[in-house]
Coordinates of C-alpha atoms (C1' of nucleotides) in Angstrom, one line a residue:
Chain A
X1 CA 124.0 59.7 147.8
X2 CA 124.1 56.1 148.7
X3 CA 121.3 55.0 146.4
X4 CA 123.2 57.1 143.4
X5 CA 126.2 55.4 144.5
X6 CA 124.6 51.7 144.6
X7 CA 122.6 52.3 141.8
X8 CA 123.4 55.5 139.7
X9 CA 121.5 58.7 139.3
X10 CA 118.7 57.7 136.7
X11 CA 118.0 54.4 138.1
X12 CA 117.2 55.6 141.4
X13 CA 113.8 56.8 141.8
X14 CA 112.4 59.3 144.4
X15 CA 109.8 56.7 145.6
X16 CA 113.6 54.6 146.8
X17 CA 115.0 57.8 148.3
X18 CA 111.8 58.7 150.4
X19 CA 111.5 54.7 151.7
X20 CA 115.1 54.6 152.2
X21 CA 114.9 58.2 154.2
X22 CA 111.3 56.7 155.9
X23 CA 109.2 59.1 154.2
X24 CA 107.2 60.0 151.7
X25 CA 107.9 61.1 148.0
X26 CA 105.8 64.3 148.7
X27 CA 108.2 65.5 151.5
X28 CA 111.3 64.9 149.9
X29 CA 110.0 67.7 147.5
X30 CA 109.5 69.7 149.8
X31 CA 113.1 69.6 151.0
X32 CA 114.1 68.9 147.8
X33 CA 113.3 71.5 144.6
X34 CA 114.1 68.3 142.8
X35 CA 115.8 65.3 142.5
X36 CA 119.6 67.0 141.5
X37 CA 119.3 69.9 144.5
X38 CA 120.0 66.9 146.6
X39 CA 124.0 66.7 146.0
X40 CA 124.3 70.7 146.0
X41 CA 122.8 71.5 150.0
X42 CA 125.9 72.9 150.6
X43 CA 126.6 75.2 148.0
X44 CA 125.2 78.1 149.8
X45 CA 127.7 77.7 152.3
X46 CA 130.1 77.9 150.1
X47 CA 128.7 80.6 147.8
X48 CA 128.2 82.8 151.9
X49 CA 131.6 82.1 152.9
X50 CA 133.7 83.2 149.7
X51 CA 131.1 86.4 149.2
X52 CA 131.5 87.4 152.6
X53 CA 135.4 86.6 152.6
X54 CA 135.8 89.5 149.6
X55 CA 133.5 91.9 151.3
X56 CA 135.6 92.0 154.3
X57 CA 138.6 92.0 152.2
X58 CA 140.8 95.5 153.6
X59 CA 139.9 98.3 150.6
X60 CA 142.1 98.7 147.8
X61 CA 142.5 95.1 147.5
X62 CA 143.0 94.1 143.9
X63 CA 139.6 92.8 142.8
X64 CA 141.4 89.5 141.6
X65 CA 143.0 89.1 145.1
X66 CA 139.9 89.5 146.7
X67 CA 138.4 87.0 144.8
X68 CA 141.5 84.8 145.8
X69 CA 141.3 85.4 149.2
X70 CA 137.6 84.3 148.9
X71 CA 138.3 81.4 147.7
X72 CA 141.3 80.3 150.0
X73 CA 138.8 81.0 152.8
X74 CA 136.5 78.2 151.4
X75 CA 139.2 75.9 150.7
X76 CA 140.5 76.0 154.1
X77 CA 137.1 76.2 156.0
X78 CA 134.8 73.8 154.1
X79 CA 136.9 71.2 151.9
X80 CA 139.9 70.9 154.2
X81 CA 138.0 67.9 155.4
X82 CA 135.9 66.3 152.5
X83 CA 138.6 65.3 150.5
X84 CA 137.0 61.8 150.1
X85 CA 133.5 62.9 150.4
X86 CA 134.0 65.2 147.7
X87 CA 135.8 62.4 145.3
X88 CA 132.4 60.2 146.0
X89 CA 130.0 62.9 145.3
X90 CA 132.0 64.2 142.2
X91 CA 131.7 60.5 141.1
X92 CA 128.0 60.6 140.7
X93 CA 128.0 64.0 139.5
X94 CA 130.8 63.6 136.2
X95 CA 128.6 60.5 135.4
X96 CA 125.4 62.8 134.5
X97 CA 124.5 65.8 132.3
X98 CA 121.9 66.5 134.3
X99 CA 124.0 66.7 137.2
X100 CA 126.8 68.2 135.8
X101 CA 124.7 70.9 134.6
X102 CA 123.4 71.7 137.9
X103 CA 127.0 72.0 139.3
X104 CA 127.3 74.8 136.9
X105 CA 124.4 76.5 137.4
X106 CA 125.7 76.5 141.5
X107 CA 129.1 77.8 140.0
X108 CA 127.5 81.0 138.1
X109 CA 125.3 81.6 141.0
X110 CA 128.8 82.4 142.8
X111 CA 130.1 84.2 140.2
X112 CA 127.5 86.5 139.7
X113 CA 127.5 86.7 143.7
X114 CA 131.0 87.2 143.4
X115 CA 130.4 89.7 140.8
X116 CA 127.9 91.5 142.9
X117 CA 130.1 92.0 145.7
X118 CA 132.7 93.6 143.8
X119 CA 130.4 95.8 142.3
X120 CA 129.2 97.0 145.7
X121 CA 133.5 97.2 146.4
X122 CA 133.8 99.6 144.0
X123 CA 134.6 97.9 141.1
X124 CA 132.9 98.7 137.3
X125 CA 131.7 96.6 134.6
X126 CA 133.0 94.1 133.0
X127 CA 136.0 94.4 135.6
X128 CA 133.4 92.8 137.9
X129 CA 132.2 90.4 135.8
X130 CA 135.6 89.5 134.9
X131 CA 137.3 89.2 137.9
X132 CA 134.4 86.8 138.9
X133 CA 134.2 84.8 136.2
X134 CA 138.3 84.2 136.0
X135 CA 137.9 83.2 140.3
X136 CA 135.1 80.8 139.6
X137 CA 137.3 79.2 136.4
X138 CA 140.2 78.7 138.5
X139 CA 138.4 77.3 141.7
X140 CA 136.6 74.9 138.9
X141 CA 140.1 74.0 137.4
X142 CA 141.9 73.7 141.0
X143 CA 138.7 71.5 142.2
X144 CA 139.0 68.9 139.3
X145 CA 142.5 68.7 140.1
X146 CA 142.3 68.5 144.1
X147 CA 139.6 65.5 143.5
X148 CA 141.6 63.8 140.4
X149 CA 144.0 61.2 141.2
X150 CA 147.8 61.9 141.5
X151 CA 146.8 65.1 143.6
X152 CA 148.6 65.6 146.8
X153 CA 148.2 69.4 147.3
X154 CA 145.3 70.4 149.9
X155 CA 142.8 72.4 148.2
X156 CA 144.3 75.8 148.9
X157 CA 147.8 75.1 147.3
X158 CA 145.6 74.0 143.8
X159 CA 144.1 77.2 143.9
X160 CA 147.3 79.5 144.4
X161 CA 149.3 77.3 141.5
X162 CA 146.0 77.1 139.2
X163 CA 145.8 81.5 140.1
X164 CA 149.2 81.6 139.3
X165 CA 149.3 79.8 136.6
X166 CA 145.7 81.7 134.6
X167 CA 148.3 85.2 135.4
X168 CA 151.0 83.5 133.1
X169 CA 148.3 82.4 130.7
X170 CA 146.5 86.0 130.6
X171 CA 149.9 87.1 130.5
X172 CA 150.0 85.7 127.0
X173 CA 153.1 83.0 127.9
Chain B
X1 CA 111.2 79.6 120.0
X2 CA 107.9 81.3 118.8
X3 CA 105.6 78.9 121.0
X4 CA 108.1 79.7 124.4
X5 CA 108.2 83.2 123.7
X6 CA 104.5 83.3 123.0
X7 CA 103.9 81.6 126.2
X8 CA 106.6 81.0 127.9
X9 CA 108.9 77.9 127.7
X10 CA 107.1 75.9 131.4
X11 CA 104.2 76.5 129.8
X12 CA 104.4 75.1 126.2
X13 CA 104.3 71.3 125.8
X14 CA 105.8 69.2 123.5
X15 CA 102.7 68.1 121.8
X16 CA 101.7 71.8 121.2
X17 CA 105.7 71.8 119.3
X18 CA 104.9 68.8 117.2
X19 CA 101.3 69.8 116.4
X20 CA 102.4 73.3 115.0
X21 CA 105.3 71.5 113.3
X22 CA 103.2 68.9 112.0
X23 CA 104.9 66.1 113.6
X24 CA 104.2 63.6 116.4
X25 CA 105.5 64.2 119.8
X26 CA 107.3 61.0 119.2
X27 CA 109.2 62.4 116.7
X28 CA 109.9 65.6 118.2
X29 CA 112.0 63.4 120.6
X30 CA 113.8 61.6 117.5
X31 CA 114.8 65.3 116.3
X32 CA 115.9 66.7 119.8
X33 CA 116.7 64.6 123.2
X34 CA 114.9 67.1 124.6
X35 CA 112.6 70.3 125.2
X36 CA 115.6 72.2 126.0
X37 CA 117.5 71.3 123.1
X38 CA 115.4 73.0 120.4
X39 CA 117.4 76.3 121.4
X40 CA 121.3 74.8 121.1
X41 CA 121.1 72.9 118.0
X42 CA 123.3 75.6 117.0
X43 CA 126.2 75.5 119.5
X44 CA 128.4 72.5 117.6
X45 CA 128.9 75.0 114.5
X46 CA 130.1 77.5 117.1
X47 CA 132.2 75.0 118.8
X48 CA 133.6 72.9 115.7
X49 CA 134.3 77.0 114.1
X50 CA 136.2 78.2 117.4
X51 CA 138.0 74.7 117.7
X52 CA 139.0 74.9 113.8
X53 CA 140.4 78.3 114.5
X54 CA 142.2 77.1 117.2
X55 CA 143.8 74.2 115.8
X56 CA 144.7 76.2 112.3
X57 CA 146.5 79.1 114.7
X58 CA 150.2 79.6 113.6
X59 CA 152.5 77.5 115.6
X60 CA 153.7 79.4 118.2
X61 CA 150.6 81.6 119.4
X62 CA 150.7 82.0 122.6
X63 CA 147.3 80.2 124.3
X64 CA 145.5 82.8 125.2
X65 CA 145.6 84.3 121.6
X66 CA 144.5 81.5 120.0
X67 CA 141.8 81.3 121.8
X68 CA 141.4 85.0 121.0
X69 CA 141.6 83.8 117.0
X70 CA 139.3 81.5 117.6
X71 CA 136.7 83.6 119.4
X72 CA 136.8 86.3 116.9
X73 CA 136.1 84.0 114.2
X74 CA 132.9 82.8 115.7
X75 CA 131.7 86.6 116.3
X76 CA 132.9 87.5 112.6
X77 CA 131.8 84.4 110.9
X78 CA 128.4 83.2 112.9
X79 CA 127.0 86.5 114.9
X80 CA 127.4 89.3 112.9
X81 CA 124.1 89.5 111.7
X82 CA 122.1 87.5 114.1
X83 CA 122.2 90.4 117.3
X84 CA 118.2 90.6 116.6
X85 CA 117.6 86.6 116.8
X86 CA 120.3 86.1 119.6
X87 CA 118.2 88.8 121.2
X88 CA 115.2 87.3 121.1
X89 CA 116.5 83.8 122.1
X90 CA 118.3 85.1 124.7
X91 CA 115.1 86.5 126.7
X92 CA 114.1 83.2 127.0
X93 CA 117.0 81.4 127.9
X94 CA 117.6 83.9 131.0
X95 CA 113.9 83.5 132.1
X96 CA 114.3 79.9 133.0
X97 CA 116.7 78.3 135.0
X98 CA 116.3 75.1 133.1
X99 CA 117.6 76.8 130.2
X100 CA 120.2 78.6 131.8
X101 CA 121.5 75.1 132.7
X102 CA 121.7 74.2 128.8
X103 CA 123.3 76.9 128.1
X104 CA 126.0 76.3 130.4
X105 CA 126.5 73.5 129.2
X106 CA 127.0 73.9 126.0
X107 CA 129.6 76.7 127.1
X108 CA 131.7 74.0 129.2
X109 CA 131.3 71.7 126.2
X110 CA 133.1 74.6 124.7
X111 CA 135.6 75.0 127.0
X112 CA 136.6 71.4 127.1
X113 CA 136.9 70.9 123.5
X114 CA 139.1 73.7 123.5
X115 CA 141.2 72.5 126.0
X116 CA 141.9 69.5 124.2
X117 CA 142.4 71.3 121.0
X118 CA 145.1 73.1 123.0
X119 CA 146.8 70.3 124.5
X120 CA 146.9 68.9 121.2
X121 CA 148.8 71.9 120.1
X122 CA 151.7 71.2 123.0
X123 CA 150.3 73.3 125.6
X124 CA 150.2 71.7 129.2
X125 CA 147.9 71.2 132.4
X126 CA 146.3 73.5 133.5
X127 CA 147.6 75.6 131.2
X128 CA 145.4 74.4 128.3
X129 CA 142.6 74.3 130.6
X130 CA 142.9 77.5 132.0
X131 CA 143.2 79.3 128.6
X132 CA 139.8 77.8 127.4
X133 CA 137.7 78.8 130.7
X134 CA 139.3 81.9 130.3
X135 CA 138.6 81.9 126.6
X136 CA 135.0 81.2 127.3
X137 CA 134.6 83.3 130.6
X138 CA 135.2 86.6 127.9
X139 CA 132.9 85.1 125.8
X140 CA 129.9 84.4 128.3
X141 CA 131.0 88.3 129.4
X142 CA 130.8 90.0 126.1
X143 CA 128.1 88.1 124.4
X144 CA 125.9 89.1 127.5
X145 CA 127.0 92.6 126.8
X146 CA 126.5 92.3 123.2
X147 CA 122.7 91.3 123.4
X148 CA 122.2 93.3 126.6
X149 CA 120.8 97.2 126.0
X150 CA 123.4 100.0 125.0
X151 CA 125.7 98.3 123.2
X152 CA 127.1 99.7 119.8
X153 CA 129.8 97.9 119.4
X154 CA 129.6 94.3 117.1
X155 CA 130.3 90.9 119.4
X156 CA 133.9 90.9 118.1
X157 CA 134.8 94.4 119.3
X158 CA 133.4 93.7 122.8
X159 CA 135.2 90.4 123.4
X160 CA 138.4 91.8 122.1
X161 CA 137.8 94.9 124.9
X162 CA 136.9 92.1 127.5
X163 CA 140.0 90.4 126.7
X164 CA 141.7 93.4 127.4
X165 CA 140.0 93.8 130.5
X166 CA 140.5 90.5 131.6
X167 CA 144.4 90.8 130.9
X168 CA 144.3 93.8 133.7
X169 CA 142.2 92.2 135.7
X170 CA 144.2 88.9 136.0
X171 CA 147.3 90.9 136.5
X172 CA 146.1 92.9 139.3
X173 CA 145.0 95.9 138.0
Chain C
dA1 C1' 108.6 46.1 87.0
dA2 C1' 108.9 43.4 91.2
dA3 C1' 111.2 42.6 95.5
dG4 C1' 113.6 43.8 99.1
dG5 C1' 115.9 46.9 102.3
dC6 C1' 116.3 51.1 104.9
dG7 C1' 115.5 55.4 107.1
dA8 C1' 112.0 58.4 108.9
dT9 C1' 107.6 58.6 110.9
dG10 C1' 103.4 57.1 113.4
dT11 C1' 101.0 54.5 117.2
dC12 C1' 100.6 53.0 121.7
dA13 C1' 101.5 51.9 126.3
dG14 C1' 104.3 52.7 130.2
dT15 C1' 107.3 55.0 133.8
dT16 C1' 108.5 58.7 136.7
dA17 C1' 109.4 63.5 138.0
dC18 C1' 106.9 67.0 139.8
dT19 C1' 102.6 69.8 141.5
dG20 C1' 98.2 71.4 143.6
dA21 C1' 94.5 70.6 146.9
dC22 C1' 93.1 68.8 151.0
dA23 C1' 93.5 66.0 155.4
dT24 C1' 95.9 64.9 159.6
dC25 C1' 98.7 65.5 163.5
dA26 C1' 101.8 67.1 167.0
dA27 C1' 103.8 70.9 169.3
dC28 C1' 103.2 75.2 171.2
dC29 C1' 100.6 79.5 172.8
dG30 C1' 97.4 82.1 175.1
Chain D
dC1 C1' 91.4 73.7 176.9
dG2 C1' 90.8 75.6 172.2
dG3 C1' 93.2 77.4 168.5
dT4 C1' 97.1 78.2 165.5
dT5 C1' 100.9 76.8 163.0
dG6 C1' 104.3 74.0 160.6
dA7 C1' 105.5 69.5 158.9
dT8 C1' 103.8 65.4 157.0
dG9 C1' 100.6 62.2 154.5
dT10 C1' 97.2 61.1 150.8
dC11 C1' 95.5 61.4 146.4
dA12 C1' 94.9 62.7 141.7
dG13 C1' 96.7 64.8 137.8
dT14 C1' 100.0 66.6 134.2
dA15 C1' 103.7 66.2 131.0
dA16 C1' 108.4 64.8 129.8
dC17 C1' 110.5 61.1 128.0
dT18 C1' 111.2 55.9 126.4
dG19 C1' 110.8 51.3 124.3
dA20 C1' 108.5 48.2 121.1
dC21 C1' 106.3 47.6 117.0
dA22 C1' 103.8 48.9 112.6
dT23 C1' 103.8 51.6 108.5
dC24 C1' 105.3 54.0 104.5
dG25 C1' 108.0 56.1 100.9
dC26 C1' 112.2 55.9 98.5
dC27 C1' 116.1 53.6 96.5
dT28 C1' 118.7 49.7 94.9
dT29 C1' 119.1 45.4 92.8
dT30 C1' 117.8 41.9 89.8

DNA sequence: AAAGGCGATGTCAGTTACTGACATCAACCG
DNA sequence: CGGTTGATGTCAGTAACTGACATCGCCTTT
């Protein structure tokens, strides 16, 4: 992260990353799948803790409210923290397709986990799908928010007034 | 698309591309940025019909159901008769994550020009925002039903059922 | 018709991400 | 002490992409 930071994400090459990290290139790939998976180590913590979070949510839960609870979990557990850490890693990551497309990819992956899990809850197609895909859309909104300037909320108040706010719009208001 | 369904996308090269096209690799690479981006050249006519939609909506539409407008005329107006060639370019987007990425993309390209489209109409943040990932999240949904097996219905029916869905969904149903 | 400009294409050389095969080496295990 | 195993190093190779420059066909202008 430094080297993107110094440097940017295309000028750095691997051969830099390895010296800088006193190794060789061939190791870091085999950490590394490539040279994006770098930023996103983390996002099968993330992708564990809200999954696991709506499993144990008490039956009869309202898929949607699952899905929220899920997500409040991750705020408070992992971002709490990383307010800054995430503003310098989102940095580097708005700057590149490549990178931005990765953050996706890591965002489907939890919705389809999310949709997985309610599935195995209970819940039918597309209600599954659904439910995932609106919980992912609003931790995305709430996260661009929480790391954009003019932000004082923590993490889990974004998510309840972005949650709140995707009801009105559903809501057709 | 015939070459990475032949072989598979990984294992086609550019210069196999350009020789069956009769062009140099070079100018493969003048025509696309990329290998990827032989299968989205497509994606601005969806986004500049949705957007158009959009924008053209009678003032006073609530969000969500211009969006809805919008959607529709993209399923009417570019789909209708393509199920059998989205079929068949679908297959080999979902068998490489690489492509998946694209794709995703080019659906958060999507979302974003919507947004603005919105916030150009009056609406606010996150309103705007919200309405266009939950705009696109029913699309994503109901186009993967649409190409997937045992659906009947045309792309316009399913994303006006998912909508539906979504509505109970979001209000706790 | 000649001249000149311009857009699309070809040619070539170079960089770098990524991969497979094999060697080495250190820790641990019986 | 010999052997196994997991992590690392070494090396060579492939293929995506890029920049610089040449060429060529078409269109305009005189």
């Amino acid at each position: 992260m430094e080297l993107y930071a110094e440097r940017g994400f295309e000028q750095t090459t691997v051969a830099e990353i390895a010296k800088r990290a006193g190794l060789t290139e061939r190791t870091f790939f085999r950490h590394y799948a490539d040279k994006r998976e770098v930023l996103f180590g983390g996002s099968h913590v993330l992708e564990d803790l809200v999954v696991g979070t709506v499993r144990d949510a008490p039956e009869g839960t309202a898929p949607i409210d699952a899905v929220a609870a899920g997500l409040d979990a991750a705020a408070t557990g992992i971002f709490s923290d990383l307010r800054d850490f995430a503003r310098r890693r989102q940095a580097i990551i708005t700057a590149h397709q490549d990178l931005r497309e990765r953050e996706l990819i890591k965002l489907a992956s939890l919705s389809s986990a999310l949709a997985d899990t309610l599935r195995g809850r209970g819940v039918s197609e597309p209600a599954a799908s659904l439910a995932a895909e609106a919980g992912t859309a609003v931790f995305k909104v709430a996260f661009e928010r929480w790391v954009g300037d003019g932000e004082t909320r923590d993490l889990a108040a974004v998510i309840k007034g972005s949650l709140a706010e995707l009801r009105s719009v559903a809501a057709g208001e």
